[in-house]
Amino acid sequence: MGKLLCPAGHSVTGDAFRNSTQRIEREEEMENKKIPVLWIVIPCYNEEQVLPITAPMFLEKIGQLAGEGLICAESRILFVNDGSRDRTWEIIRALAKEDPRYLGIAQSRNRGHQAAVLAGLMEAKEHCDITISIDCDGQDDINAMDDMVRQYLDGCEIVYGVRSRRDTDTWFKRFTAESFYKLMTKMGAEVVYNHADYRLVSSRVLRAFENYREVNLFLRGMFPLVGFKSTSVYYERHERIAGESHYPLSKMLGLALDGITSMSTRPIRLITGFGCLVALISFLGVIWSVAAHFMGVTVAGWSSMVSILCFLGGIQLLGIGVIGEYVGKTYMETKHRPRYIISDRTWEEGRGDDTDSEF
């Protein structure tokens, strides 16, 4: 391979020169790329114990990122009060008065974690270049934001925060959570394994995501459907800093059911296939009973009859129940009710009803 003369007069190979040129082009592209404005979206529900602890941590993080030139100094922290019944909203308002980088919005009532995250993202998309959604409890490692922003600057529009380990979870929670992700994959839903709602999303993606109008929200399964270049950042999950978890087993099961029925129709297909199998077995049983009758080997008994009736009755009720879930969700979707209603904003307090908005 021939030699090339670099600008300093040194002789380099063609491959080395091309690699150097590509590196310089990437550096120039990074320099020319606009420093993004980041909004951290934090859903809050009865977080009066943990919010005073984690709020300064988030503020310190955006200060550090801005100091390193990764984000703009105009970046903000947006708290979303999801109808809390304690002093969460009062604390958010006090934080907003202390530092303009703190912002807060309040939903008119409790509408659930997914709706709160969506409300914050839709509120932020017109004011920033990127958003990072994260829970308020401090379990998700905020230092992973550094890698998330760098991945965005490298060209990714969505960056998923993925838990590398679940050592802080109980055996039961770890087992059920991992089983949930495996079940979702088998049901045909496109989800990122061990990813919850800690993710970076660009405003470009959010503008496209705005066209998804589902009332039954399962964000961790919806964002992969939008497309765009994406990657994952891995982190270790910590224990909750203060307060108690607001996601008991009942809510986890409800979220799992919403995720499966919102993202996949495979349960209905499984019931159809199982129904065909039961029908085939029943048909073979009819042939056997007729043959046994003519051979004179029938024995009168109620146990077998009761067992068969209970089995078929259970299968029918299960099938009707699953279909009913889909019918109920279709019913809710056709109503076109708003997913959330914002009743207050910390930067518009005192303006009355004109601050309300719904989506």
mmCIF file of C-alpha atoms in Angstrom:
data_model
loop_
_atom_site.group_PDB
_atom_site.id
_atom_site.type_symbol
_atom_site.label_atom_id
_atom_site.label_comp_id
_atom_site.label_asym_id
_atom_site.label_seq_id
_atom_site.Cartn_x
_atom_site.Cartn_y
_atom_site.Cartn_z
ATOM 1 C CA MET A 1 0.000 0.000 0.000
ATOM 2 C CA GLY A 2 1.334 3.442 -0.941
ATOM 3 C CA LYS A 3 2.293 6.132 1.491
ATOM 4 C CA LEU A 4 0.457 9.434 1.938
ATOM 5 C CA LEU A 5 1.832 12.668 3.338
ATOM 6 C CA CYS A 6 -0.133 14.068 6.263
ATOM 7 C CA PRO A 7 -0.432 17.831 6.797
ATOM 8 C CA ALA A 8 2.477 17.804 9.242
ATOM 9 C CA GLY A 9 4.687 16.200 6.630
ATOM 10 C CA HIS A 10 4.770 12.723 8.162
ATOM 11 C CA SER A 11 4.256 9.647 6.025
ATOM 12 C CA VAL A 12 1.261 7.475 6.935
ATOM 13 C CA THR A 13 -0.534 4.585 5.323
ATOM 14 C CA GLY A 14 -3.794 5.093 3.432
ATOM 15 C CA ASP A 15 -5.854 3.280 6.114
ATOM 16 C CA ALA A 16 -4.371 5.365 8.914
ATOM 17 C CA PHE A 17 -5.026 8.556 6.980
ATOM 18 C CA ARG A 18 -8.655 7.578 6.343
ATOM 19 C CA ASN A 19 -9.153 6.679 10.015
ATOM 20 C CA SER A 20 -7.661 9.995 11.063
ATOM 21 C CA THR A 21 -9.869 11.855 8.600
ATOM 22 C CA GLN A 22 -12.989 10.067 9.841
ATOM 23 C CA ARG A 23 -12.080 10.868 13.447
ATOM 24 C CA ILE A 24 -11.607 14.549 12.609
ATOM 25 C CA GLU A 25 -14.944 14.592 10.754
ATOM 26 C CA ARG A 26 -16.701 13.044 13.768
ATOM 27 C CA GLU A 27 -15.142 15.610 16.098
ATOM 28 C CA GLU A 28 -16.184 18.441 13.798
ATOM 29 C CA GLU A 29 -19.706 17.024 13.602
ATOM 30 C CA MET A 30 -19.877 16.893 17.406
ATOM 31 C CA GLU A 31 -18.629 20.474 17.643
ATOM 32 C CA ASN A 32 -21.167 21.679 15.099
ATOM 33 C CA LYS A 33 -24.032 19.775 16.706
ATOM 34 C CA LYS A 34 -26.181 21.900 18.962
ATOM 35 C CA ILE A 35 -25.730 21.311 22.679
ATOM 36 C CA PRO A 36 -29.055 19.760 23.675
ATOM 37 C CA VAL A 37 -31.493 21.108 26.228
ATOM 38 C CA LEU A 38 -32.428 18.293 28.629
ATOM 39 C CA TRP A 39 -35.612 17.988 30.660
ATOM 40 C CA ILE A 40 -35.605 15.265 33.328
ATOM 41 C CA VAL A 41 -39.194 14.019 33.752
ATOM 42 C CA ILE A 42 -39.940 12.597 37.211
ATOM 43 C CA PRO A 43 -43.384 11.169 38.078
ATOM 44 C CA CYS A 44 -44.283 11.602 41.758
ATOM 45 C CA TYR A 45 -46.987 9.969 43.842
ATOM 46 C CA ASN A 46 -46.912 10.450 47.625
ATOM 47 C CA GLU A 47 -43.158 11.115 47.618
ATOM 48 C CA GLU A 48 -42.904 13.654 50.446
ATOM 49 C CA GLN A 49 -40.272 11.550 52.247
ATOM 50 C CA VAL A 50 -37.940 10.918 49.322
ATOM 51 C CA LEU A 51 -38.404 14.068 47.214
ATOM 52 C CA PRO A 52 -36.355 16.430 49.444
ATOM 53 C CA ILE A 53 -33.475 13.923 49.238
ATOM 54 C CA THR A 54 -33.460 13.120 45.523
ATOM 55 C CA ALA A 55 -34.367 16.574 44.143
ATOM 56 C CA PRO A 56 -30.916 18.064 44.951
ATOM 57 C CA MET A 57 -29.322 14.973 43.404
ATOM 58 C CA PHE A 58 -31.087 15.614 40.096
ATOM 59 C CA LEU A 59 -30.148 19.299 40.245
ATOM 60 C CA GLU A 60 -26.515 18.417 40.860
ATOM 61 C CA LYS A 61 -26.591 16.009 37.930
ATOM 62 C CA ILE A 62 -27.795 18.562 35.357
ATOM 63 C CA GLY A 63 -25.237 21.009 36.735
ATOM 64 C CA GLN A 64 -22.491 18.457 36.225
ATOM 65 C CA LEU A 65 -23.668 17.563 32.704
ATOM 66 C CA ALA A 66 -23.890 21.235 31.786
ATOM 67 C CA GLY A 67 -20.430 21.847 33.220
ATOM 68 C CA GLU A 68 -19.019 19.112 30.995
ATOM 69 C CA GLY A 69 -20.673 20.668 27.949
ATOM 70 C CA LEU A 70 -22.950 17.670 27.342
ATOM 71 C CA ILE A 71 -26.191 19.605 27.851
ATOM 72 C CA CYS A 72 -27.276 23.227 27.787
ATOM 73 C CA ALA A 73 -27.424 25.284 30.961
ATOM 74 C CA GLU A 74 -31.124 25.886 30.209
ATOM 75 C CA SER A 75 -31.922 22.268 31.080
ATOM 76 C CA ARG A 76 -34.691 21.679 33.589
ATOM 77 C CA ILE A 77 -36.131 19.136 36.050
ATOM 78 C CA LEU A 78 -39.874 18.523 35.615
ATOM 79 C CA PHE A 79 -41.789 16.882 38.462
ATOM 80 C CA VAL A 80 -45.200 15.411 37.613
ATOM 81 C CA ASN A 81 -47.524 15.204 40.603
ATOM 82 C CA ASP A 82 -49.837 12.253 40.008
ATOM 83 C CA GLY A 83 -52.648 13.225 42.365
ATOM 84 C CA SER A 84 -50.600 12.752 45.542
ATOM 85 C CA ARG A 85 -52.480 12.780 48.836
ATOM 86 C CA ASP A 86 -49.563 14.007 50.928
ATOM 87 C CA ARG A 87 -47.385 17.154 50.718
ATOM 88 C CA THR A 88 -45.691 16.215 47.437
ATOM 89 C CA TRP A 89 -47.188 19.084 45.457
ATOM 90 C CA GLU A 90 -46.369 21.630 48.173
ATOM 91 C CA ILE A 91 -42.752 20.442 48.136
ATOM 92 C CA ILE A 92 -42.596 20.717 44.335
ATOM 93 C CA ARG A 93 -43.944 24.270 44.473
ATOM 94 C CA ALA A 94 -41.395 25.205 47.129
ATOM 95 C CA LEU A 95 -38.559 23.749 45.048
ATOM 96 C CA ALA A 96 -39.712 25.711 41.995
ATOM 97 C CA LYS A 97 -39.592 28.935 44.002
ATOM 98 C CA GLU A 98 -36.081 28.193 45.258
ATOM 99 C CA ASP A 99 -34.510 27.409 41.871
ATOM 100 C CA PRO A 100 -35.850 28.142 38.359
ATOM 101 C CA ARG A 101 -34.415 24.850 37.132
ATOM 102 C CA TYR A 102 -37.136 23.040 39.101
ATOM 103 C CA LEU A 103 -40.511 22.861 37.346
ATOM 104 C CA GLY A 104 -43.690 21.068 38.268
ATOM 105 C CA ILE A 105 -47.045 20.100 36.815
ATOM 106 C CA ALA A 106 -49.980 18.530 38.633
ATOM 107 C CA GLN A 107 -52.566 16.162 37.250
ATOM 108 C CA SER A 108 -56.169 16.795 38.199
ATOM 109 C CA ARG A 109 -56.333 13.356 39.838
ATOM 110 C CA ASN A 110 -54.337 10.178 40.191
ATOM 111 C CA ARG A 111 -54.168 8.481 36.791
ATOM 112 C CA GLY A 112 -51.298 6.066 37.281
ATOM 113 C CA HIS A 113 -47.570 5.985 36.698
ATOM 114 C CA GLN A 114 -47.721 5.534 32.914
ATOM 115 C CA ALA A 115 -50.062 8.487 32.413
ATOM 116 C CA ALA A 116 -47.855 10.644 34.648
ATOM 117 C CA VAL A 117 -44.755 9.823 32.608
ATOM 118 C CA LEU A 118 -46.640 10.537 29.379
ATOM 119 C CA ALA A 119 -47.904 13.872 30.730
ATOM 120 C CA GLY A 120 -44.373 14.962 31.542
ATOM 121 C CA LEU A 121 -42.968 13.886 28.188
ATOM 122 C CA MET A 122 -45.691 15.622 26.201
ATOM 123 C CA GLU A 123 -45.252 18.782 28.293
ATOM 124 C CA ALA A 124 -41.490 18.775 27.755
ATOM 125 C CA LYS A 125 -41.270 17.961 24.054
ATOM 126 C CA GLU A 126 -41.791 21.555 22.873
ATOM 127 C CA HIS A 127 -39.235 23.027 25.269
ATOM 128 C CA CYS A 128 -36.233 20.733 24.986
ATOM 129 C CA ASP A 129 -34.194 18.553 22.662
ATOM 130 C CA ILE A 130 -34.076 15.449 24.825
ATOM 131 C CA THR A 131 -35.932 14.056 27.846
ATOM 132 C CA ILE A 132 -34.921 11.486 30.418
ATOM 133 C CA SER A 133 -37.724 9.875 32.414
ATOM 134 C CA ILE A 134 -36.770 8.426 35.790
ATOM 135 C CA ASP A 135 -38.542 7.529 39.025
ATOM 136 C CA CYS A 136 -38.233 9.739 42.090
ATOM 137 C CA ASP A 137 -37.158 7.045 44.568
ATOM 138 C CA GLY A 138 -33.436 7.048 43.723
ATOM 139 C CA GLN A 139 -33.299 3.357 42.800
ATOM 140 C CA ASP A 140 -32.223 4.061 39.221
ATOM 141 C CA ASP A 141 -28.596 5.196 38.952
ATOM 142 C CA ILE A 142 -28.655 8.846 37.841
ATOM 143 C CA ASN A 143 -25.013 8.588 36.753
ATOM 144 C CA ALA A 144 -26.208 6.489 33.815
ATOM 145 C CA MET A 145 -27.525 9.769 32.369
ATOM 146 C CA ASP A 146 -23.974 10.647 31.339
ATOM 147 C CA ASP A 147 -23.773 7.666 28.992
ATOM 148 C CA MET A 148 -27.337 8.262 27.805
ATOM 149 C CA VAL A 149 -26.547 11.812 26.702
ATOM 150 C CA ARG A 150 -23.305 10.698 25.060
ATOM 151 C CA GLN A 151 -25.196 8.023 23.122
ATOM 152 C CA TYR A 152 -27.633 10.701 21.959
ATOM 153 C CA LEU A 153 -24.770 12.930 20.831
ATOM 154 C CA ASP A 154 -23.431 9.901 18.974
ATOM 155 C CA GLY A 155 -26.665 9.657 16.966
ATOM 156 C CA CYS A 156 -29.141 7.596 19.008
ATOM 157 C CA GLU A 157 -32.678 8.973 19.401
ATOM 158 C CA ILE A 158 -33.776 6.552 22.149
ATOM 159 C CA VAL A 159 -31.508 5.225 24.895
ATOM 160 C CA TYR A 160 -32.943 2.584 27.231
ATOM 161 C CA GLY A 161 -31.735 2.294 30.809
ATOM 162 C CA VAL A 162 -31.408 -1.431 31.484
ATOM 163 C CA ARG A 163 -30.814 -2.989 34.881
ATOM 164 C CA SER A 164 -27.689 -5.114 34.813
ATOM 165 C CA ARG A 165 -28.528 -6.825 38.110
ATOM 166 C CA ARG A 166 -31.496 -7.181 40.493
ATOM 167 C CA ASP A 167 -29.589 -7.913 43.695
ATOM 168 C CA THR A 168 -31.653 -5.435 45.714
ATOM 169 C CA ASP A 169 -34.941 -7.120 44.752
ATOM 170 C CA THR A 170 -36.450 -9.962 46.715
ATOM 171 C CA TRP A 171 -36.357 -13.405 45.147
ATOM 172 C CA PHE A 172 -40.091 -13.247 44.435
ATOM 173 C CA LYS A 173 -39.947 -9.817 42.797
ATOM 174 C CA ARG A 174 -36.900 -10.771 40.733
ATOM 175 C CA PHE A 175 -38.551 -14.001 39.587
ATOM 176 C CA THR A 176 -41.865 -12.364 38.684
ATOM 177 C CA ALA A 177 -40.187 -9.426 36.906
ATOM 178 C CA GLU A 178 -37.913 -11.595 34.791
ATOM 179 C CA SER A 179 -40.795 -13.965 34.030
ATOM 180 C CA PHE A 180 -42.858 -10.972 32.936
ATOM 181 C CA TYR A 181 -40.295 -9.863 30.341
ATOM 182 C CA LYS A 182 -39.922 -13.407 29.030
ATOM 183 C CA LEU A 183 -43.702 -13.802 28.834
ATOM 184 C CA MET A 184 -44.064 -10.484 26.992
ATOM 185 C CA THR A 185 -41.505 -11.628 24.426
ATOM 186 C CA LYS A 186 -43.298 -14.952 23.931
ATOM 187 C CA MET A 187 -46.581 -13.068 23.542
ATOM 188 C CA GLY A 188 -45.094 -11.178 20.589
ATOM 189 C CA ALA A 189 -44.552 -7.797 22.286
ATOM 190 C CA GLU A 190 -41.317 -5.964 21.518
ATOM 191 C CA VAL A 191 -39.844 -5.018 24.887
ATOM 192 C CA VAL A 192 -36.309 -4.405 26.110
ATOM 193 C CA TYR A 193 -35.399 -7.026 28.723
ATOM 194 C CA ASN A 194 -35.076 -5.589 32.260
ATOM 195 C CA HIS A 195 -35.968 -2.078 31.095
ATOM 196 C CA ALA A 196 -38.643 -0.154 32.979
ATOM 197 C CA ASP A 197 -39.253 3.562 32.333
ATOM 198 C CA TYR A 198 -35.743 4.961 32.696
ATOM 199 C CA ARG A 199 -34.939 6.154 29.191
ATOM 200 C CA LEU A 200 -33.710 9.042 27.088
ATOM 201 C CA VAL A 201 -36.013 10.087 24.256
ATOM 202 C CA SER A 202 -35.398 12.907 21.784
ATOM 203 C CA SER A 203 -38.048 15.508 21.022
ATOM 204 C CA ARG A 204 -38.070 14.217 17.436
ATOM 205 C CA VAL A 205 -39.219 10.809 18.688
ATOM 206 C CA LEU A 206 -41.775 12.382 21.020
ATOM 207 C CA ARG A 207 -43.356 14.310 18.152
ATOM 208 C CA ALA A 208 -43.776 11.006 16.299
ATOM 209 C CA PHE A 209 -44.947 9.275 19.483
ATOM 210 C CA GLU A 210 -47.683 11.885 19.864
ATOM 211 C CA ASN A 211 -49.574 10.076 17.091
ATOM 212 C CA TYR A 212 -49.981 7.001 19.307
ATOM 213 C CA ARG A 213 -53.328 7.699 20.922
ATOM 214 C CA GLU A 214 -53.864 4.586 23.060
ATOM 215 C CA VAL A 215 -55.697 5.065 26.341
ATOM 216 C CA ASN A 216 -54.291 1.799 27.732
ATOM 217 C CA LEU A 217 -50.664 2.821 28.143
ATOM 218 C CA PHE A 218 -47.663 0.528 28.277
ATOM 219 C CA LEU A 219 -44.800 2.882 27.423
ATOM 220 C CA ARG A 220 -41.957 0.369 27.643
ATOM 221 C CA GLY A 221 -43.656 -1.617 24.886
ATOM 222 C CA MET A 222 -44.782 1.374 22.813
ATOM 223 C CA PHE A 223 -41.485 3.216 22.324
ATOM 224 C CA PRO A 224 -39.822 0.325 20.454
ATOM 225 C CA LEU A 225 -42.721 0.509 17.980
ATOM 226 C CA VAL A 226 -41.832 4.095 17.053
ATOM 227 C CA GLY A 227 -38.495 3.055 15.597
ATOM 228 C CA PHE A 228 -35.514 5.428 15.198
ATOM 229 C CA LYS A 229 -31.966 4.526 16.166
ATOM 230 C CA SER A 230 -31.766 3.188 19.716
ATOM 231 C CA THR A 231 -29.349 1.575 22.128
ATOM 232 C CA SER A 232 -29.141 0.554 25.785
ATOM 233 C CA VAL A 233 -27.130 1.730 28.781
ATOM 234 C CA TYR A 234 -26.651 -0.707 31.681
ATOM 235 C CA TYR A 235 -26.631 0.232 35.354
ATOM 236 C CA GLU A 236 -27.022 -1.320 38.795
ATOM 237 C CA ARG A 237 -30.307 -0.713 40.575
ATOM 238 C CA HIS A 238 -30.119 0.494 44.183
ATOM 239 C CA GLU A 239 -32.491 0.209 47.103
ATOM 240 C CA ARG A 240 -35.147 2.851 47.579
ATOM 241 C CA ILE A 241 -33.652 5.848 49.438
ATOM 242 C CA ALA A 242 -36.710 6.600 51.581
ATOM 243 C CA GLY A 243 -40.415 5.935 51.798
ATOM 244 C CA GLU A 244 -42.274 2.859 50.614
ATOM 245 C CA SER A 245 -42.801 1.408 47.178
ATOM 246 C CA HIS A 246 -46.036 2.467 45.479
ATOM 247 C CA TYR A 247 -45.995 -0.539 43.167
ATOM 248 C CA PRO A 248 -47.402 -3.515 45.123
ATOM 249 C CA LEU A 249 -47.990 -6.917 43.571
ATOM 250 C CA SER A 250 -51.539 -5.999 42.500
ATOM 251 C CA LYS A 251 -50.299 -3.023 40.457
ATOM 252 C CA MET A 252 -47.481 -5.081 38.969
ATOM 253 C CA LEU A 253 -49.962 -7.733 37.851
ATOM 254 C CA GLY A 254 -52.256 -5.028 36.469
ATOM 255 C CA LEU A 255 -49.379 -3.507 34.496
ATOM 256 C CA ALA A 256 -48.446 -6.954 33.171
ATOM 257 C CA LEU A 257 -52.035 -7.590 32.079
ATOM 258 C CA ASP A 258 -52.232 -4.163 30.413
ATOM 259 C CA GLY A 259 -48.940 -4.786 28.669
ATOM 260 C CA ILE A 260 -49.936 -8.176 27.277
ATOM 261 C CA THR A 261 -53.424 -7.172 26.146
ATOM 262 C CA SER A 262 -52.289 -3.780 24.809
ATOM 263 C CA MET A 263 -49.335 -5.041 22.796
ATOM 264 C CA SER A 264 -50.368 -8.506 21.615
ATOM 265 C CA THR A 265 -53.379 -10.539 20.430
ATOM 266 C CA ARG A 266 -51.544 -13.823 20.902
ATOM 267 C CA PRO A 267 -53.585 -14.826 24.010
ATOM 268 C CA ILE A 268 -56.703 -14.957 21.829
ATOM 269 C CA ARG A 269 -54.867 -17.084 19.297
ATOM 270 C CA LEU A 270 -53.669 -19.403 22.054
ATOM 271 C CA ILE A 271 -57.223 -19.833 23.281
ATOM 272 C CA THR A 272 -58.345 -20.566 19.723
ATOM 273 C CA GLY A 273 -55.642 -23.192 19.331
ATOM 274 C CA PHE A 274 -56.392 -24.721 22.720
ATOM 275 C CA GLY A 275 -60.104 -24.752 21.875
ATOM 276 C CA CYS A 276 -59.347 -26.659 18.680
ATOM 277 C CA LEU A 277 -57.301 -29.169 20.661
ATOM 278 C CA VAL A 278 -60.077 -29.671 23.207
ATOM 279 C CA ALA A 279 -62.622 -30.031 20.377
ATOM 280 C CA LEU A 280 -60.456 -32.710 18.759
ATOM 281 C CA ILE A 281 -60.142 -34.626 22.030
ATOM 282 C CA SER A 282 -63.877 -34.301 22.587
ATOM 283 C CA PHE A 283 -64.577 -35.634 19.090
ATOM 284 C CA LEU A 284 -62.351 -38.634 19.761
ATOM 285 C CA GLY A 285 -64.197 -39.134 23.050
ATOM 286 C CA VAL A 286 -67.530 -39.186 21.211
ATOM 287 C CA ILE A 287 -66.244 -41.850 18.823
ATOM 288 C CA TRP A 288 -64.966 -43.889 21.759
ATOM 289 C CA SER A 289 -68.256 -43.631 23.649
ATOM 290 C CA VAL A 290 -70.289 -44.705 20.615
ATOM 291 C CA ALA A 291 -67.971 -47.626 19.977
ATOM 292 C CA ALA A 292 -68.081 -48.639 23.635
ATOM 293 C CA HIS A 293 -71.889 -48.496 23.587
ATOM 294 C CA PHE A 294 -72.156 -50.926 20.678
ATOM 295 C CA MET A 295 -69.548 -53.213 22.260
ATOM 296 C CA GLY A 296 -71.580 -53.261 25.477
ATOM 297 C CA VAL A 297 -68.711 -52.193 27.745
ATOM 298 C CA THR A 298 -70.199 -48.926 28.979
ATOM 299 C CA VAL A 299 -70.228 -48.371 32.722
ATOM 300 C CA ALA A 300 -72.650 -45.934 34.334
ATOM 301 C CA GLY A 301 -70.874 -43.270 36.382
ATOM 302 C CA TRP A 302 -71.049 -39.599 37.205
ATOM 303 C CA SER A 303 -67.387 -38.859 38.080
ATOM 304 C CA SER A 304 -66.157 -38.835 34.505
ATOM 305 C CA MET A 305 -69.136 -36.783 33.382
ATOM 306 C CA VAL A 306 -68.658 -34.180 36.109
ATOM 307 C CA SER A 307 -64.921 -33.964 35.414
ATOM 308 C CA ILE A 308 -65.489 -33.386 31.716
ATOM 309 C CA LEU A 309 -68.175 -30.754 32.337
ATOM 310 C CA CYS A 310 -66.020 -28.881 34.861
ATOM 311 C CA PHE A 311 -63.032 -28.970 32.525
ATOM 312 C CA LEU A 312 -64.956 -27.668 29.532
ATOM 313 C CA GLY A 313 -66.759 -25.094 31.665
ATOM 314 C CA GLY A 314 -63.448 -23.770 33.016
ATOM 315 C CA ILE A 315 -61.966 -23.517 29.536
ATOM 316 C CA GLN A 316 -64.982 -21.630 28.285
ATOM 317 C CA LEU A 317 -64.946 -19.169 31.190
ATOM 318 C CA LEU A 318 -61.219 -18.581 30.736
ATOM 319 C CA GLY A 319 -61.707 -17.925 27.033
ATOM 320 C CA ILE A 320 -64.612 -15.564 27.668
ATOM 321 C CA GLY A 321 -62.554 -13.736 30.307
ATOM 322 C CA VAL A 322 -59.587 -13.144 27.994
ATOM 323 C CA ILE A 323 -61.833 -12.016 25.156
ATOM 324 C CA GLY A 324 -63.651 -9.781 27.638
ATOM 325 C CA GLU A 325 -60.368 -8.048 28.488
ATOM 326 C CA TYR A 326 -59.870 -7.158 24.841
ATOM 327 C CA VAL A 327 -63.487 -6.069 24.417
ATOM 328 C CA GLY A 328 -63.220 -3.867 27.518
ATOM 329 C CA LYS A 329 -60.034 -2.223 26.273
ATOM 330 C CA THR A 330 -61.612 -1.658 22.860
ATOM 331 C CA TYR A 331 -64.586 -0.052 24.632
ATOM 332 C CA MET A 332 -62.281 2.321 26.527
ATOM 333 C CA GLU A 333 -60.332 3.206 23.395
ATOM 334 C CA THR A 334 -63.492 4.139 21.467
ATOM 335 C CA LYS A 335 -64.427 6.693 24.137
ATOM 336 C CA HIS A 336 -61.314 8.778 23.301
ATOM 337 C CA ARG A 337 -61.047 10.040 26.858
ATOM 338 C CA PRO A 338 -57.930 12.103 27.682
ATOM 339 C CA ARG A 339 -55.020 10.112 29.076
ATOM 340 C CA TYR A 340 -54.266 12.909 31.547
ATOM 341 C CA ILE A 341 -55.445 16.400 32.530
ATOM 342 C CA ILE A 342 -52.954 18.972 33.800
ATOM 343 C CA SER A 343 -54.567 21.205 36.399
ATOM 344 C CA ASP A 344 -51.568 23.251 37.609
ATOM 345 C CA ARG A 345 -48.112 24.355 36.505
ATOM 346 C CA THR A 346 -45.620 25.945 38.851
ATOM 347 C CA TRP A 347 -44.687 28.602 36.293
ATOM 348 C CA GLU A 348 -48.323 29.569 35.613
ATOM 349 C CA GLU A 349 -49.844 29.575 39.085
ATOM 350 C CA GLY A 350 -52.586 32.090 39.694
ATOM 351 C CA ARG A 351 -53.791 32.193 36.098
ATOM 352 C CA GLY A 352 -56.902 30.121 36.788
ATOM 353 C CA ASP A 353 -58.625 27.651 34.495
ATOM 354 C CA ASP A 354 -56.695 28.673 31.398
ATOM 355 C CA THR A 355 -53.754 26.622 32.699
ATOM 356 C CA ASP A 356 -55.721 23.381 32.385
ATOM 357 C CA SER A 357 -54.919 21.130 29.480
ATOM 358 C CA GLU A 358 -55.761 17.609 28.488
ATOM 359 C CA PHE A 359 -54.287 15.029 26.167
#
